Amino acid sequence: MTTIKTSDGTELYYKDWGSGQPVVFSHGWPLSADAWDDQMFFLASNGYRCIAHDRRGHGRSSQPWNGNDMDTYADDLATVVEALGLKNAVHVGHSTGGGEVARYIGRHGTRRVAKAVLISAIPPLMLKTKDNPGGLLIEVFDGLRAQVLADRSQFFKDLTAPFYGANRPGAKVSQGLRDSFWLQGMQAGFKAVFDCIKVFSETDQTEDLKKFDVPTLIIHGDDDQIVPIGASALMSSKIVKGAELKVYPGAPHGLPATLKDKVNADLLAFIKE
């Protein structure tokens, strides 16, 4: 397997398809790089080099007990970028991966970054606080942790319904897609799955977003049941200077899969600009 070793010895699996300007993908929880296959195949077929790694503790990467925090995720991403010598890269992050991209820019700057894309992304902050009244109550995330501990496999199967909007009238979400989510989720390490709930819910990335100084596209569905648009994209688009916001009417959280043709077209158009 193609892997890169981090400073603490964690092995990060990655896939590297095509050639041309690099497009680097950061996946959501509890998935893996495979969640980006539709976008990577499309863009690699259109003249771009597409790279995606499995976050530590996820997919085919090793499962260390420690390091399941946003700073380390961002530093791992930096390790991948530097090991592969990537420059002028477009960074695309979905959900927790959007937080990873934001923290990467916050910690490592944009010297190697050409553009950024946040899709159904968690920034600036998912948790409801005094300063973030539009967020979700801590009880929501405590409930996720309890379900992971009780029966992770069944929880992942159930989670596919709101994730892809399969619980909405008239939804056409294949069983195969839902099975793929379950398979990727079950590849992830138990500790990483549990710890990452705190990461994606309690990490305040307001200051990270303020450091964006490259063209940025923010895509979000207005029927996202996992990361509600009001406390995420609508706020992020105001914090990132000059950000372009695309709202997909009626779209769910997992829109890179359910609306892959639209996402692919918007990504290609944005990268070409």
Short mmCIF file of C-alpha atoms in Angstrom, two decimals, residues 15-23 40-51 86:
data_model
loop_
_atom_site.label_atom_id
_atom_site.label_comp_id
_atom_site.label_asym_id
_atom_site.label_seq_id
_atom_site.Cartn_x
_atom_site.Cartn_y
_atom_site.Cartn_z
CA LYS A 15 -4.30 7.31 -3.16
CA ASP A 16 -2.74 9.43 -5.89
CA TRP A 17 -4.49 9.45 -9.27
CA GLY A 18 -3.76 11.33 -12.48
CA SER A 19 -1.40 14.18 -13.24
CA GLY A 20 -1.61 17.96 -13.40
CA GLN A 21 -2.49 20.58 -10.80
CA PRO A 22 -3.03 18.75 -7.49
CA VAL A 23 -6.46 18.53 -5.89
CA MET A 40 -11.30 11.90 -7.94
CA PHE A 41 -12.14 9.77 -10.96
CA PHE A 42 -13.89 12.70 -12.63
CA LEU A 43 -11.17 15.28 -12.00
CA ALA A 44 -8.30 12.89 -12.74
CA SER A 45 -10.04 12.15 -16.04
CA ASN A 46 -10.11 15.90 -16.70
CA GLY A 47 -6.40 16.52 -16.28
CA TYR A 48 -5.84 16.91 -12.54
CA ARG A 49 -3.75 15.02 -9.99
CA CYS A 50 -6.09 13.85 -7.24
CA ILE A 51 -4.82 12.87 -3.80
CA LEU A 86 2.47 19.40 -3.62
#
